[in-house]
XYZ file of C-alpha atoms in Angstrom:
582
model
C -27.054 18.268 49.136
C -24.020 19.164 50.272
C -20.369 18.900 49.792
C -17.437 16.873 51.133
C -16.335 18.842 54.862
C -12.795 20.487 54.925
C -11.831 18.677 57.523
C -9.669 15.351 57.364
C -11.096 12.255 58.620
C -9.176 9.122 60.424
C -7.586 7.022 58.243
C -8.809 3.332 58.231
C -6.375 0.300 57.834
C -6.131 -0.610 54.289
C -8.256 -2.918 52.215
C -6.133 -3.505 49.201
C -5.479 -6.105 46.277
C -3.055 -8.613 46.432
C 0.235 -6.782 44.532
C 3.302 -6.257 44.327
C 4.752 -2.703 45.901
C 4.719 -0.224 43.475
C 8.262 0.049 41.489
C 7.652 3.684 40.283
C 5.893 6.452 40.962
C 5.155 10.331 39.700
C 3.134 12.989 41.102
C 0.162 15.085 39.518
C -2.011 17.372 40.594
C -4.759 15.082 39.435
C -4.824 11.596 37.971
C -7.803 10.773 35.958
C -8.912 7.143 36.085
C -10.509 6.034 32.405
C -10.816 7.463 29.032
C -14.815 7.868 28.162
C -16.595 11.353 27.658
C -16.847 11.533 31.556
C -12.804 11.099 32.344
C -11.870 13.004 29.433
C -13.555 16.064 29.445
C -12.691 16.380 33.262
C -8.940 15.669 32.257
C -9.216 18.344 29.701
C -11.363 20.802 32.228
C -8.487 19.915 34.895
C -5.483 20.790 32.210
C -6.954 24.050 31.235
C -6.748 24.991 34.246
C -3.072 24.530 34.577
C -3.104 21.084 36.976
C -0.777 18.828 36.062
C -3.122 16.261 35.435
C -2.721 12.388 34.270
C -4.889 10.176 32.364
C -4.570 6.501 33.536
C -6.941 3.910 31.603
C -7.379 0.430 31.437
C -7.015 -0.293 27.331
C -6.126 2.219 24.833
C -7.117 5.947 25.137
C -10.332 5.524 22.902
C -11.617 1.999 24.311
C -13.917 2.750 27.466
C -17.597 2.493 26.970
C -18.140 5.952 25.485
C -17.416 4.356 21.761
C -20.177 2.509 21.783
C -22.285 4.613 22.508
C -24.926 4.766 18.884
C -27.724 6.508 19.713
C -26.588 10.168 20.655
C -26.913 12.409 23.662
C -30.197 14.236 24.954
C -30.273 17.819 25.300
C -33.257 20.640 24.944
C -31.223 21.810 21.917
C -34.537 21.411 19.744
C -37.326 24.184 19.185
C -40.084 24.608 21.257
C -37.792 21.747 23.568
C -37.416 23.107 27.396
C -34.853 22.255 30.636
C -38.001 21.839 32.280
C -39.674 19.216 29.671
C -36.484 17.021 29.473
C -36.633 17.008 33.292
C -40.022 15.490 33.099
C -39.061 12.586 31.067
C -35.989 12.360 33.452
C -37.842 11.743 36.581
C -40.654 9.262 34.972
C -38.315 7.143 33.712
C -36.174 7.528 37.237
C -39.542 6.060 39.059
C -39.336 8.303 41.922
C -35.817 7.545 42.502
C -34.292 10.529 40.816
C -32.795 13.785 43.147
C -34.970 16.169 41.364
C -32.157 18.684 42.267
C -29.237 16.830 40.181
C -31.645 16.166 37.499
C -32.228 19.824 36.976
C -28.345 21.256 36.934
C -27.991 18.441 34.329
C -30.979 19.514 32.170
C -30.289 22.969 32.785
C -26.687 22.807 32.116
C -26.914 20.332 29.487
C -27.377 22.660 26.653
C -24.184 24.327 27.128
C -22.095 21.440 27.781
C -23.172 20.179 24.439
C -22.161 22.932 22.636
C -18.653 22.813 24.218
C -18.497 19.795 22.981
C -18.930 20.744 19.397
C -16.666 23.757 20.516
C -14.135 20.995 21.425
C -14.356 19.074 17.579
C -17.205 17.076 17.960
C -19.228 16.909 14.670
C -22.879 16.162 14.373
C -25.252 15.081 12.249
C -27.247 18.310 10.425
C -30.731 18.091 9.600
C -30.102 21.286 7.163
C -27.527 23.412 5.114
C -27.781 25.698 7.810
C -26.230 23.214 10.333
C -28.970 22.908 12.348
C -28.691 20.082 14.377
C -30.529 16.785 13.851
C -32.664 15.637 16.652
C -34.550 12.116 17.152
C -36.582 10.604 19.345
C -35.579 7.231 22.446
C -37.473 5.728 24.800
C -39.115 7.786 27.312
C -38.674 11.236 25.880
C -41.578 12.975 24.254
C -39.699 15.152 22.276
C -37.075 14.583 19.507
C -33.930 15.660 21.634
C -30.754 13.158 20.736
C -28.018 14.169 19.017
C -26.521 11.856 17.356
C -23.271 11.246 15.002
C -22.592 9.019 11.989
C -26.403 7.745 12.075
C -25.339 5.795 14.849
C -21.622 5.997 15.766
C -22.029 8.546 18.466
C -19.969 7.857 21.105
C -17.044 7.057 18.600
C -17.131 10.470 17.187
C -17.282 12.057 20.662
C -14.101 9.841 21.953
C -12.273 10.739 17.944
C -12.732 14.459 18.824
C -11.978 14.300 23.028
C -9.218 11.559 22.480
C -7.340 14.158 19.377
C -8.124 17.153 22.209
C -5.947 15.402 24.535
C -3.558 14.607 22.691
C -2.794 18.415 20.935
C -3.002 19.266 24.826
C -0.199 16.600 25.233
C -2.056 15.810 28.290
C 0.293 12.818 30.176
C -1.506 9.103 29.411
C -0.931 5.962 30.580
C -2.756 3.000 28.704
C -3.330 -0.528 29.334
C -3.193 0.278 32.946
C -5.214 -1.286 35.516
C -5.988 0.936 38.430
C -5.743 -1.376 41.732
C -5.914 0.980 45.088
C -6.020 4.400 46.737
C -3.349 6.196 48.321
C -4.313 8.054 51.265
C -1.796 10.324 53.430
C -1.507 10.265 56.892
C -4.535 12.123 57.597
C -6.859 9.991 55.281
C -7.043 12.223 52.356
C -6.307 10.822 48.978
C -3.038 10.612 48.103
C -3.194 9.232 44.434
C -3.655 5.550 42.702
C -1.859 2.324 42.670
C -2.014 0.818 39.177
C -0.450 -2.067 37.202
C 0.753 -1.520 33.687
C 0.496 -3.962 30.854
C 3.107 -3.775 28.187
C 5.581 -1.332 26.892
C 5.657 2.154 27.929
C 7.470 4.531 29.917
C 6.408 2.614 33.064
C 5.806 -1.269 33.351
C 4.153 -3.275 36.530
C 3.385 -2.135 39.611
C 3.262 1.893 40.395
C 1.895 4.642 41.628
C 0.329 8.288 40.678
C 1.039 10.656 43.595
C -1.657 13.149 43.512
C -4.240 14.992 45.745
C -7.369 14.305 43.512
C -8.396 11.405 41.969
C -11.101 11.081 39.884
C -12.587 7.747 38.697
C -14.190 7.790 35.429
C -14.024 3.808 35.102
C -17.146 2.953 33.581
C -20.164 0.450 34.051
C -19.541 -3.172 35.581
C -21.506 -5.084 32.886
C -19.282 -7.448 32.776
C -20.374 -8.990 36.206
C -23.152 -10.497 33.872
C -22.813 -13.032 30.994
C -24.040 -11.205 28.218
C -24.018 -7.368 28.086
C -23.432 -3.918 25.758
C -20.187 -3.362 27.555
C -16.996 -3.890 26.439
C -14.739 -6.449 27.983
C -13.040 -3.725 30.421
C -15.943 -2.753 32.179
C -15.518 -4.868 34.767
C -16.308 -2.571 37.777
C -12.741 -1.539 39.001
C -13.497 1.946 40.099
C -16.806 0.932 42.326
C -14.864 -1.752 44.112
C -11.786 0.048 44.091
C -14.031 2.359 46.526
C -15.264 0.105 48.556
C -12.204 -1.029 49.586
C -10.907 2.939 50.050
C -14.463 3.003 52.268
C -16.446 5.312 50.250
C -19.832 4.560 49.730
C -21.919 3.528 46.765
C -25.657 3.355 46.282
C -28.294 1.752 44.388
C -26.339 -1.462 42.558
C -29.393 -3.361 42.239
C -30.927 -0.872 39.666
C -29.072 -2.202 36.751
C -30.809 -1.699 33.612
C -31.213 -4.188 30.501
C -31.394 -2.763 27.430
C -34.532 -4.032 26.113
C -32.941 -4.422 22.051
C -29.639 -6.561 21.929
C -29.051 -8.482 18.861
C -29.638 -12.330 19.975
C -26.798 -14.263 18.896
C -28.206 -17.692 21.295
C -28.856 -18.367 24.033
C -25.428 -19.576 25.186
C -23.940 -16.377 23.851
C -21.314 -14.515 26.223
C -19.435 -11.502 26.339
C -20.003 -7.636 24.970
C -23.353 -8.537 22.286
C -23.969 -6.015 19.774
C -26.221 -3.688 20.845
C -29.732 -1.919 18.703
C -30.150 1.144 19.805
C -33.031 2.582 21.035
C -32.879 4.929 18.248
C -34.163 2.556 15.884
C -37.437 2.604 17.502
C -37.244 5.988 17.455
C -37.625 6.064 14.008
C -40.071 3.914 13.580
C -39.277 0.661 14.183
C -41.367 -1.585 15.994
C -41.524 -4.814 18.113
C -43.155 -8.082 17.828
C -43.816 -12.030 18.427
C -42.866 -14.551 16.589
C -46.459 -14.054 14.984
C -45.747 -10.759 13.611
C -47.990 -9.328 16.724
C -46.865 -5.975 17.871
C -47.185 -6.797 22.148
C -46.482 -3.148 22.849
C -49.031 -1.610 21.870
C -51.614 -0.836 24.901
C -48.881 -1.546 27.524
C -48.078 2.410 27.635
C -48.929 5.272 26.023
C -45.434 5.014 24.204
C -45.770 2.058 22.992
C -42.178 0.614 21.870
C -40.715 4.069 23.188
C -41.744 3.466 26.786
C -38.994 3.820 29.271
C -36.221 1.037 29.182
C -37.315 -1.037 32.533
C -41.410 -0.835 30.700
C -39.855 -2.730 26.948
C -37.322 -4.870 28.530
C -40.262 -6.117 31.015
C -42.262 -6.240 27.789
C -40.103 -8.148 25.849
C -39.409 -10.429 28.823
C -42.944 -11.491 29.842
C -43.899 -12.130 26.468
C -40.836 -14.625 26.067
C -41.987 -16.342 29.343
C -45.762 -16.551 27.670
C -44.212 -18.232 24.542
C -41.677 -19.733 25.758
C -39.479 -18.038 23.181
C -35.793 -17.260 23.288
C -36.119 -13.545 22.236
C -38.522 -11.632 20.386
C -38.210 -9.456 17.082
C -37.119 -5.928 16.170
C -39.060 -4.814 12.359
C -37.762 -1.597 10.438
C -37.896 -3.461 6.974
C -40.450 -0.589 6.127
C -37.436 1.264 6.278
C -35.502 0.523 3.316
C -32.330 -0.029 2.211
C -31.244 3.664 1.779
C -32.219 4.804 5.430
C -30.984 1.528 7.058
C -27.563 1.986 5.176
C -27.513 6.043 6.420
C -28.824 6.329 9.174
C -27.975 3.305 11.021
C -24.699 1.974 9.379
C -23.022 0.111 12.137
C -25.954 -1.554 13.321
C -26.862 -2.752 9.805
C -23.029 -4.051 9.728
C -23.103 -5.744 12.838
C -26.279 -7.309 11.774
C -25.889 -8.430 8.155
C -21.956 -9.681 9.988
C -24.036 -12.000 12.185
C -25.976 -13.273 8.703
C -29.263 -11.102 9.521
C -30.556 -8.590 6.939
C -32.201 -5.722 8.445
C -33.782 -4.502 5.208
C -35.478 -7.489 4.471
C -36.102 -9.578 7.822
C -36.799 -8.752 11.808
C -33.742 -8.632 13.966
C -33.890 -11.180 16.962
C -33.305 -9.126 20.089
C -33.518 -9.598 23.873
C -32.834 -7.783 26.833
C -28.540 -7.596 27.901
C -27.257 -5.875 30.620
C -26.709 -2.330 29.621
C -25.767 0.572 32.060
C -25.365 0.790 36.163
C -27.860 3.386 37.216
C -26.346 2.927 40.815
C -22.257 3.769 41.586
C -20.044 5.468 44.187
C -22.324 8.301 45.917
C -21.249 11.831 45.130
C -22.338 15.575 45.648
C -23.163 17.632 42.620
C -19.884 18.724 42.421
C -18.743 14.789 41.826
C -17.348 14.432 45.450
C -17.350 11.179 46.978
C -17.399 10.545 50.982
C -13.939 10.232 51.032
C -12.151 13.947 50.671
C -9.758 14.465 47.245
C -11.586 10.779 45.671
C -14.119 11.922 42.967
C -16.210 10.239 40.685
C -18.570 10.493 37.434
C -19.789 9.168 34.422
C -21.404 5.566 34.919
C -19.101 4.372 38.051
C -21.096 7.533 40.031
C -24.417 7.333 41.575
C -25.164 11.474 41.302
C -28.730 11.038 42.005
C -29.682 11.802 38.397
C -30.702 8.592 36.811
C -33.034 7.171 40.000
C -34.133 3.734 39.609
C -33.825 3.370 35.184
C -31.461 5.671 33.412
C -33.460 7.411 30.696
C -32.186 6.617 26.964
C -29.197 9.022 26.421
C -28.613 10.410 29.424
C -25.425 9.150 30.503
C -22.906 11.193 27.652
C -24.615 14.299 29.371
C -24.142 13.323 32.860
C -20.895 12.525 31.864
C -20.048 16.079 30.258
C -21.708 18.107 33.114
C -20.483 16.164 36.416
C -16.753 16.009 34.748
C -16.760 19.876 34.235
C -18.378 20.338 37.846
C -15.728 17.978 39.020
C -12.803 19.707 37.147
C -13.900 23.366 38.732
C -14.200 21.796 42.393
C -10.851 20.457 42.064
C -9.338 23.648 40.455
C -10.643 25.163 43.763
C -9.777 22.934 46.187
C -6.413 21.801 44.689
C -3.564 24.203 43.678
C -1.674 23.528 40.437
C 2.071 23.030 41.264
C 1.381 21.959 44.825
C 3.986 19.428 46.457
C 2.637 15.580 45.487
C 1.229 14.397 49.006
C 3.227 11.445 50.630
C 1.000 8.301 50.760
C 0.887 6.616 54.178
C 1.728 3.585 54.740
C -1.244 1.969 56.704
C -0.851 0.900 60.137
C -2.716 -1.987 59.201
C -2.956 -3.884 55.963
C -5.151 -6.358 54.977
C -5.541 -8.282 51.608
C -8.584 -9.394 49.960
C -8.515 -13.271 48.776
C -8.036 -13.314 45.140
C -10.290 -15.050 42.933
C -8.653 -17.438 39.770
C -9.507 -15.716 36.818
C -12.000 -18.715 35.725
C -14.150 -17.659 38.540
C -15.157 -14.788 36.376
C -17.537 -17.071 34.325
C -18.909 -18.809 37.561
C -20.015 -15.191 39.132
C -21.511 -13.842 35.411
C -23.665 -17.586 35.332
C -24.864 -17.005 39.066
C -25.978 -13.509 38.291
C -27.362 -13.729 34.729
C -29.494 -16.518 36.511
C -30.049 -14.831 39.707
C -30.194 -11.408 39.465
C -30.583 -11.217 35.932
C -34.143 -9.173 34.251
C -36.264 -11.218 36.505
C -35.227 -11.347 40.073
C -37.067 -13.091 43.259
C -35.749 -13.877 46.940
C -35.151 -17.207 45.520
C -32.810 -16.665 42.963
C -31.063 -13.984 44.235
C -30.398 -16.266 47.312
C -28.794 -18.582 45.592
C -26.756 -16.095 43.325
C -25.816 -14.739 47.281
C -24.513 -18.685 48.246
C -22.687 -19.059 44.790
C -20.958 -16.170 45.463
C -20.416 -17.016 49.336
C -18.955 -19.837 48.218
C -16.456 -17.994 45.630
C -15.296 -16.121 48.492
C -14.804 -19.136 50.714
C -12.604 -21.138 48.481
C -10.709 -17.495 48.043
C -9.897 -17.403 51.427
C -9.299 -21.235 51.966
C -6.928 -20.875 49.340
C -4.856 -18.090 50.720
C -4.969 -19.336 54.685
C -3.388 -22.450 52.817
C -6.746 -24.910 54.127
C -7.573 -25.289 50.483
C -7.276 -28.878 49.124
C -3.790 -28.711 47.769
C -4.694 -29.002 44.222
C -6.372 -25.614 44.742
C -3.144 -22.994 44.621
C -4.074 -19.652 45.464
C -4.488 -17.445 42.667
C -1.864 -15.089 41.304
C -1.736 -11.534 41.185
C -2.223 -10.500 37.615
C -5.335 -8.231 35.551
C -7.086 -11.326 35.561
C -7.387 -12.263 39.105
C -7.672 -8.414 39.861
C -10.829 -8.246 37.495
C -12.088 -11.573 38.971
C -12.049 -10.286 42.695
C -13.609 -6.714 41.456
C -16.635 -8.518 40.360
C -17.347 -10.520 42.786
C -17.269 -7.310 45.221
C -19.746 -5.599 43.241
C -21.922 -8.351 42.497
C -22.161 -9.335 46.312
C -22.840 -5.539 46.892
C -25.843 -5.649 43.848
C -27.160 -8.991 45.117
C -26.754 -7.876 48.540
C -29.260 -4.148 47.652
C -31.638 -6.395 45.493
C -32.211 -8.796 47.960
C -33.365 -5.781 50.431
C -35.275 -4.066 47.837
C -38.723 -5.939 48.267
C -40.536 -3.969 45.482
C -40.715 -3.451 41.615
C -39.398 -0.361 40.616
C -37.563 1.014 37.607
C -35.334 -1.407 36.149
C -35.359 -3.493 39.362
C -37.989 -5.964 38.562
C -38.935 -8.646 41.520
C -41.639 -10.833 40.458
C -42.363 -11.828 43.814
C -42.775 -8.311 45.047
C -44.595 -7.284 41.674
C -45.764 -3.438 42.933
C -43.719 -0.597 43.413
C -43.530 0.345 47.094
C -43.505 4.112 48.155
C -44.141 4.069 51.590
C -41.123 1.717 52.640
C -38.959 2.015 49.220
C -38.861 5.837 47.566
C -35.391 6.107 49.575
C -32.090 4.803 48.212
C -29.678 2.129 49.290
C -26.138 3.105 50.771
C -23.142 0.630 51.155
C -19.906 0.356 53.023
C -17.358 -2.435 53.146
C -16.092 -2.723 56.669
C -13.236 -3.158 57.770
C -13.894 -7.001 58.273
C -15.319 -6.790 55.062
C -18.540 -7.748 55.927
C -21.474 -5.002 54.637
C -22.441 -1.776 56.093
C -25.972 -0.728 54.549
C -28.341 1.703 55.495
C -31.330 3.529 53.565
C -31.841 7.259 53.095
C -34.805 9.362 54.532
C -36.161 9.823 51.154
C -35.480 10.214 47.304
C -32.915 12.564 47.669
C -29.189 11.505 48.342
C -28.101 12.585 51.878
C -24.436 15.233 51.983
C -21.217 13.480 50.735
C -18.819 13.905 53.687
C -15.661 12.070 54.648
C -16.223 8.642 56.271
C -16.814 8.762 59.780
C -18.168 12.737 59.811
C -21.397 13.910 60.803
C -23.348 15.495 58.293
């Protein structure tokens, strides 16, 4: 796989959001769009260097997804634990899916990246006086190769020690800033961000980053679903954002549910507290309402089976009972190890009125991570040239069809440091700011009211939810075709006239990002007519190889209609700018 061509490519006519022209502006030699491991570490990677680089995210500098991340980051750190073993695990759990090639630069520069880390001030937890590093076991890896911090506060110690790295750097931030669009220049090539900032600051509203590269680092989109890990900010902004710069994403429909969220009912909506997979890698075990372990005997693993194999688990024995969740048991843990080793989740429990030590925690399956994202090269590239992308808004090939349990912190350290030396190359420090373009053409997408958000999480936690068929994702499709409709009604002005067009603002903006993705994911899992990985259709129960070990690429056209098309095989086909030959 190949990178982005050198050559520029005809600009399009824009597809932007609804906003006001941008009031201010500043160039960079890089913006940075979000604030988790992935966006960090490429800011930091990018400053080193000498680029004047700027850090734009959506909430404060330590809010993105990376914080709650618990149970640690995989890595052959471990004796007797190979590259080559960790990229065995990798491609099982991707179910054919994965680009064996990405999955071995990540296990092979894994290692390394890790150690920067701890190079950089990340501390983690020893299993010795000698500091040797303690390792445990997740789903779908056969050796004990997580990391982890604080028992299970991973991801905040990660974003402590990147967050305080940034700031001795005094690398430029702006917080509580929405990204909205993509500058190009007048040859296509990016030309920096439009962005709206909430609040005080040295900028407020509407503005603009001039800047070559751009790099988004915006997260997962699990807020297109009612109930999910994610915080409230992951709402998909960088994926749609991309699709309306026409780049192209892949794979939406493989969204995977992580099979151990703490059930709070089943009206509950919103970021659910989340039991990680690390739990069961210590021991901990699932069963009925009975006390009957139902793992056991559907794979060799057991409760440590790939994500997509307990989540399926857990959800077909709730269907044979009838039961609202099922039931997570450590009490043979004790108090002491619950209280050590898993801290926040024993908080979050016992703050919810459940006892760990002494009672099974009620869990079922929430949406958890988007395996799928804006396509890129191994050096992060997108299809458009100077727009790059990593962490969980990129599709690099490495996850496949179900990301394997702590994966994504290292995808997110190795793409952002390939990302930060392909921009060092490609992008002088102290090089003019480009000059955006103004398009020939502009068009506008309708904007949604913001309490459309709950009426496009309903449709897809019903429709496109764990358990997926023609039939429900059709009518997820019509809710959402319907959403769109009374969007543009309302604009033209043929809306009834009780029904005023919605005003631009963060939550209209986040509204009309969701429903682009989740057309886009209803839109792949609807063509997907097969079970595979964490894309479960029950009525197309068997994984299909001969028509289906390919992958799924998007475009929004210019009419915004979809553009899809599927590869020639597991592997992802070159990045180059739209409208190139490859």
């Amino acid at each position: 796989m190949t990178g982005q061509s050198s050559a520029p490519t005809a600009p399009r006519p824009a597809i932007r959001l609804p906003a006001p022209a941008p009031g201010w502006a500043e160039p960079a030699d890089v913006v940075v769009v979000g604030s988790g491991v992935a966006g960090l570490t490429a800011a930091l990677r990018c400053a080193a260097a000498g680029l004047r680089t700027v850090v734009v995210t959506k909430a404060r500098l330590d809010d993105g997804s990376t914080r709650w991340a618990q149970g640690g980051i995989a890595a052959a750190l471990g004796e007797g634990d190979t590259p080559e073993q960790h990229l065995d695990d990798t491609l099982v759990a991707g179910a054919g899916l994965c680009d064996a090639d990405a999955v071995r630069l990540l296990v092979t520069e894994g290692p390394d990246a890790v150690r920067r880390l701890i190079d950089t001030g990340a501390v983690f937890d020893k299993a010795d006086a000698a500091g040797t590093i303690a390792l445990t076991r997740e789903g779908g890896h056969h050796r004990r190769r997580i990391a982890h911090a604080g028992g299970d506060a991973t991801g905040a110690e990660i974003s402590r020690a990147l967050v305080e790295a940034v700031r001795a750097r005094a690398i430029r931030t702006v917080e509580n800033a929405l990204v909205l669009d993509l500058l190009t220049d007048a040859e296509g090539r990016t030309a920096g961000v439009t962005l709206h900032v909430m609040g005080e600051g040295r900028h407020d509203g509407v503005g603009a980053i001039h800047a070559p590269a751009v790099v988004l680092a915006t997260g997962g989109m699990g807020q297109v679903f009612s109930a999910t890990t994610n915080p409230a900010v992951s709402t998909g902004d960088g994926v749609a954002l991309a699709l309306r710069a026409g780049a192209e994403v892949s794979d939406l429909e493989f969204v995977q549910f992580h099979p151990t969220v703490l059930f709070l009912g089943a009206d509950a909506e919103g970021q659910q507290p989340l039991v990680s997979e690390a739990v069961r890698g210590e021991g901990a075990y699932l069963v009925d309402a009975d006390g009957a372990r139902f793992m056991v005997g559907q794979h060799e693993l057991a409760e440590l089976a790939p994500r997509d194999i307990v989540a399926k688990g857990i959800t077909g024995r709730m269907l044979e009972q009838d039961a609202e969740h099922m039931y997570l048991d450590g009490r043979h843990f004790g108090a002491e190890m619950w209280a050590e080793r898993f801290p926040t989740i024993l908080a979050a429990c016992r703050a919810h009125g459940i006892d760990p030590v002494t009672e099974p925690i009620p869990v079922a399956p929430a949406a958890h991570y988007a395996s799928g994202g804006i396509r890129t090269d191994r050096s992060g590239r997108t299809t458009l040239p100077g727009l790059y992308a990593c962490g969980e808004t990129a599709c690099t090939g490495v996850h496949g069809a179900n990301r394997l349990a702590s994966n994504s912190l290292l995808e997110g350290l190795v793409y952002a440091e390939r990302i930060a030396e392909a921009i060092v190359a490609a992008h002088p420090a102290g090089a003019p700011a480009p000059v955006p373009a103004e398009p020939a053409r502009t068009e506008t997408i309708p904007l949604l009211a913001p309490e459309q958000r709950f009426a496009i999480q309903r449709a897809m936690t019903r429709g496109a939810g764990v358990l997926r068929s023609e039939a429900s994702l059709a009518e997820a499709a019509e809710t959402l075709s319907a959403l769109r409709a009374q969007a543009g009604d309302a604009t033209a002005g043929g809306a009834p006239a009780e029904a005023k067009p919605a005003e631009p603002g963060v939550e209209s903006w986040e509204a009309t990002n969701l429903l682009c993705v989740a057309r886009v994911l209803v839109d792949s899992a609807r063509r997907r007519t097969e079970t595979r990985g964490c894309h479960w259709r029950e009525d197309h129960p068997d994984r299909d190889d001969t028509h289906w070990r390919r992958h799924l690429v998007t475009r929004l056209n210019q009419d915004r209609t979809l553009s899809v098309h599927t590869t020639d095989g597991a592997g992802l086909p070159a990045t180059v700018p739209a409208g190139e030959t490859p």
